[in-house]
Coordinates of C-alpha atoms in Angstrom, one line a residue:
M1 CA 148.2 182.5 103.2
G2 CA 146.7 184.9 105.5
A3 CA 146.5 184.5 109.3
R4 CA 143.4 182.9 110.8
P5 CA 141.4 184.7 113.3
G6 CA 142.8 183.9 116.7
G7 CA 146.2 183.2 115.1
G8 CA 147.7 180.4 113.1
F9 CA 147.6 179.9 109.2
G10 CA 144.8 178.1 107.3
R11 CA 145.7 174.7 105.7
P12 CA 145.1 174.2 101.8
R13 CA 141.9 172.1 101.3
A14 CA 142.4 168.5 99.9
P15 CA 141.0 168.3 96.5
R16 CA 137.4 166.9 96.2
P17 CA 137.4 163.3 95.0
P18 CA 135.7 163.0 91.6
P19 CA 131.9 161.9 91.9
P20 CA 131.2 158.3 91.0
P21 CA 129.6 157.5 87.7
E22 CA 126.5 156.2 89.6
Q23 CA 126.0 159.4 91.6
I24 CA 126.3 161.5 88.3
L25 CA 123.7 159.3 86.7
A26 CA 121.5 159.5 89.5
L27 CA 121.5 163.3 89.8
A28 CA 121.2 163.7 86.0
T29 CA 118.1 161.5 85.8
K30 CA 116.5 163.2 88.8
E31 CA 117.1 166.8 87.3
H32 CA 116.7 165.8 83.8
V33 CA 120.1 167.3 82.7
P34 CA 123.1 166.2 80.7
A35 CA 125.6 164.1 82.7
R36 CA 128.3 166.9 82.3
I37 CA 126.0 169.2 84.1
A38 CA 125.2 166.8 87.0
K39 CA 128.9 166.1 87.4
G40 CA 129.5 170.0 87.5
E41 CA 127.2 170.2 90.4
L42 CA 128.7 167.5 92.3
E43 CA 132.1 169.3 91.7
G44 CA 130.8 172.5 93.2
K45 CA 130.2 174.2 89.9
M46 CA 126.8 175.2 88.3
K47 CA 123.8 173.7 89.7
C48 CA 121.3 171.7 87.6
R49 CA 118.4 174.0 88.3
V50 CA 120.4 176.9 87.1
W51 CA 121.4 175.4 83.9
R52 CA 117.6 174.4 83.3
K53 CA 116.7 178.2 83.6
L54 CA 119.7 179.3 81.3
H55 CA 118.8 176.7 78.8
A56 CA 115.1 176.3 78.8
E57 CA 114.8 174.9 75.2
E58 CA 117.4 172.2 75.6
A59 CA 115.9 171.3 79.1
K60 CA 112.6 170.8 77.4
R61 CA 114.2 168.2 75.1
F62 CA 115.7 166.3 78.0
D63 CA 112.5 166.3 79.8
Q64 CA 111.0 164.5 76.9
V65 CA 113.9 162.1 76.5
Y66 CA 113.8 161.2 80.1
E67 CA 110.1 160.6 79.9
L68 CA 110.6 158.3 76.9
M69 CA 113.2 156.4 79.1
G70 CA 110.8 156.1 82.0
K71 CA 108.3 154.6 79.7
N72 CA 110.8 152.3 78.1
P73 CA 113.0 150.7 80.5
G74 CA 116.3 149.9 79.0
L75 CA 116.3 152.5 76.4
S76 CA 119.7 154.4 76.5
L77 CA 119.9 158.1 76.4
P78 CA 121.3 158.3 73.0
D79 CA 118.6 156.0 71.7
A80 CA 116.0 158.0 73.3
F81 CA 117.3 161.1 71.5
G82 CA 117.4 159.3 68.4
V83 CA 113.8 158.2 68.7
L84 CA 112.9 161.9 69.3
Q85 CA 114.8 163.3 66.5
S86 CA 113.6 160.6 64.0
G87 CA 109.9 160.7 64.8
L88 CA 109.8 157.1 64.8
T89 CA 108.3 154.9 67.6
V90 CA 110.7 153.1 69.9
A91 CA 110.3 149.8 68.3
E92 CA 110.9 151.1 64.7
F93 CA 113.9 153.1 65.9
L94 CA 115.5 150.1 67.4
S95 CA 114.5 148.0 64.5
R96 CA 116.2 150.3 62.2
K97 CA 119.3 150.6 64.5
E98 CA 119.7 146.8 64.5
R99 CA 119.4 146.7 60.7
T100 CA 122.0 149.4 60.2
Q101 CA 124.4 147.7 62.6
R102 CA 124.0 144.2 60.8
K103 CA 124.5 145.8 57.5
A104 CA 127.7 147.5 58.8
A105 CA 128.9 144.3 60.3
V106 CA 128.4 142.6 56.8
K107 CA 130.3 145.3 55.1
Q108 CA 133.2 145.1 57.5
A109 CA 133.4 141.3 57.3
R110 CA 133.6 141.4 53.5
G111 CA 136.3 144.0 53.6
E112 CA 138.5 141.7 55.5
V113 CA 138.6 139.1 52.7
D114 CA 140.8 139.3 49.6
D115 CA 138.8 139.1 46.4
T116 CA 141.6 138.9 44.1
S117 CA 141.5 135.3 43.3
V118 CA 137.8 135.2 42.4
A119 CA 138.1 138.1 40.1
T120 CA 141.0 136.6 38.4
F121 CA 139.0 133.4 38.0
I122 CA 135.9 135.2 36.4
N123 CA 138.1 137.4 34.3
G124 CA 139.8 134.2 32.9
L125 CA 136.7 132.8 31.8
L126 CA 135.6 136.0 30.3
E127 CA 138.9 136.5 28.3
S128 CA 138.8 132.9 27.2
K129 CA 135.2 133.1 25.9
T130 CA 134.7 129.8 27.7
E131 CA 131.3 128.2 27.2
L132 CA 129.6 128.1 30.5
A133 CA 126.7 126.5 32.2
I134 CA 125.0 129.2 34.4
V135 CA 122.8 127.5 36.9
L136 CA 119.8 129.5 38.1
G137 CA 117.1 128.7 40.6
E138 CA 115.0 126.6 38.2
R139 CA 116.9 126.4 34.8
T140 CA 120.3 126.5 33.3
V141 CA 121.6 128.9 30.8
L142 CA 124.4 127.9 28.4
D143 CA 126.4 131.0 27.5
T144 CA 129.8 133.0 27.8
V145 CA 130.4 136.0 30.0
A146 CA 131.0 139.2 27.9
S147 CA 131.7 141.5 30.9
V148 CA 130.9 141.9 34.7
E149 CA 129.1 144.7 36.3
P150 CA 128.7 145.3 40.0
I151 CA 125.4 143.7 40.4
S152 CA 125.1 141.9 37.0
F153 CA 126.9 139.5 34.5
V154 CA 126.5 140.5 31.0
L155 CA 126.4 137.2 28.9
G156 CA 127.4 136.9 25.3
R157 CA 123.9 135.8 24.0
S158 CA 121.4 136.3 26.8
G159 CA 122.2 139.8 27.7
R160 CA 122.4 141.2 31.4
M161 CA 121.8 138.8 34.2
E162 CA 121.4 139.9 38.0
K163 CA 124.0 138.3 40.1
L164 CA 121.4 137.2 42.7
Q165 CA 119.8 134.9 40.3
V166 CA 122.9 132.9 39.9
V167 CA 123.3 129.7 41.8
M168 CA 126.4 128.4 40.4
I169 CA 128.8 128.7 37.4
T170 CA 130.9 126.1 35.8
R171 CA 132.3 125.1 32.4
R172 CA 129.7 123.6 30.1
S173 CA 131.7 120.4 29.6
D174 CA 132.1 120.0 33.4
W175 CA 128.5 120.7 33.8
E176 CA 127.4 117.8 31.4
Q177 CA 129.7 115.4 33.3
L178 CA 128.4 116.7 36.6
T179 CA 124.6 116.6 35.9
P180 CA 124.1 112.8 35.9
Q181 CA 125.8 112.3 39.4
L182 CA 124.3 115.4 41.2
E183 CA 122.5 114.7 44.4
R184 CA 119.5 117.1 45.4
D185 CA 117.6 118.1 48.2
Q186 CA 114.0 117.3 46.9
K187 CA 112.2 119.9 48.7
L188 CA 114.5 122.8 47.5
A189 CA 114.5 121.2 44.0
Q190 CA 110.8 121.5 43.8
K191 CA 110.6 125.2 45.2
P192 CA 114.0 127.0 45.4
A193 CA 114.8 129.1 48.2
N194 CA 114.3 132.7 47.9
V195 CA 117.2 135.2 48.0
A196 CA 116.9 138.1 50.5
R197 CA 117.7 141.5 49.0
Q198 CA 119.3 142.5 52.4
P199 CA 122.7 140.5 52.7
D200 CA 122.2 140.4 56.5
K201 CA 119.1 138.4 56.1
R202 CA 120.7 135.7 54.1
P203 CA 121.9 132.4 55.5
Y204 CA 125.5 133.1 54.7
S205 CA 126.9 136.8 54.0
D206 CA 130.0 136.8 56.2
P207 CA 132.9 135.0 54.2
R208 CA 135.2 134.8 57.1
P209 CA 133.9 131.5 58.5
F210 CA 134.9 129.7 55.2
L211 CA 138.4 130.7 55.4
P212 CA 139.7 128.1 57.7
H213 CA 138.2 125.4 55.5
Q214 CA 140.2 126.4 52.4
G215 CA 141.8 123.1 51.0
E216 CA 139.4 121.0 52.9
L217 CA 136.5 118.8 51.5
V218 CA 133.2 120.6 52.1
K219 CA 129.6 119.8 51.7
L220 CA 127.3 122.4 50.3
T221 CA 123.6 122.7 49.7
L222 CA 122.5 125.4 47.2
R223 CA 119.1 127.1 47.2
N224 CA 117.8 124.9 44.2
G225 CA 118.5 121.7 46.1
I226 CA 122.0 120.9 44.3
Q227 CA 124.3 119.3 46.8
L228 CA 128.0 119.3 46.4
S229 CA 130.9 117.7 48.1
M230 CA 134.1 119.1 46.9
P231 CA 137.3 120.7 47.9
L232 CA 137.0 124.5 48.9
R233 CA 139.7 126.3 46.8
V234 CA 139.1 130.0 47.2
V235 CA 137.1 132.1 49.5
G236 CA 136.2 135.7 48.1
R237 CA 134.2 138.6 49.7
F238 CA 131.0 137.4 47.9
D239 CA 131.6 134.0 46.4
L240 CA 133.3 130.5 46.9
I241 CA 135.2 128.5 44.2
V242 CA 135.2 124.8 44.9
G243 CA 136.3 121.7 42.8
E244 CA 139.6 120.4 41.2
D245 CA 142.1 122.4 39.4
G246 CA 140.8 123.0 35.8
H247 CA 137.3 122.0 36.8
E248 CA 136.3 124.7 39.1
V249 CA 132.7 125.6 40.2
F250 CA 131.8 129.2 41.2
I251 CA 129.2 129.5 43.9
P252 CA 127.8 132.9 45.3
L253 CA 127.4 133.0 49.1
H254 CA 123.9 134.1 48.4
A255 CA 123.1 130.8 46.8
L256 CA 124.1 128.7 49.9
V257 CA 121.6 127.4 52.3
R258 CA 123.8 124.9 54.2
F259 CA 127.5 124.3 54.5
S260 CA 129.9 122.1 56.5
P261 CA 133.2 120.4 56.3
A262 CA 132.7 116.9 54.7
D263 CA 133.2 115.2 58.1
A264 CA 130.6 117.2 60.1
A265 CA 126.9 117.7 59.9
E266 CA 125.8 120.4 57.6
T267 CA 124.8 123.8 59.2
D268 CA 121.5 125.4 58.5
P269 CA 121.6 129.0 59.9
A270 CA 118.1 129.8 58.8
D271 CA 115.2 128.2 57.2
A272 CA 115.8 129.1 53.7
S273 CA 112.2 128.7 52.6
D274 CA 111.4 131.7 55.1
E275 CA 113.7 134.1 53.4
P276 CA 112.0 137.0 51.8
G277 CA 112.6 137.8 48.2
Q278 CA 111.5 136.4 44.9
N279 CA 112.1 133.2 43.0
D280 CA 113.8 133.3 39.4

């Protein structure tokens, strides 16, 4: 280091402490610039006003984004950019974002559950050509399963049937014994609850809460009013299997409107009569 005027040597400067996030945010908001540019100015680098002159088009977009944020308190910077790029209103964008997040959460939940046992059960009925009772919202079809498609069952005599129509499936012989003793919710029996097309809008679409109850006696109310009290044998990604060994009942999660362990009150996560969709 060189000598200072008047004698002596200069001491090295201590490093400047990093600017706190609050200070960066305040400057970025004031100058309508990205946080990295505000941080740079606070660290002694390029000033915000210089960046705005050099990047006029980008600066204009930031002006629009910060204007949106000023008119909509609580709107984040990424969401404000999303609104600007999508051409939607703030309400429309946030609603779409919420739907996307719910769908992603349902997909993740399903992916965490093994579906092998349910697939094995259905394939066993298919290969044995077992005569089944396929219970729908307002009627019961007696048939066999010829093949299984992603969103449909193909029945031996009745042809393709969308899975969303199915309320439960059991062996025909078991259904004939079960029918006389079935209890029903009369309101749902008269007007079955609709099934929402969007899984995140159904009363039950996440299979994980059912896992701790495997092996326990559970109470189920289905969308056509059928009420069952049976052991929960298997939890799959999309379906439950209840009942005794050799007398199983297959129940899709979309057919459930209420569920609880047998020693607790049934839970009703949504008013099933308000779900969008169409009756069978």
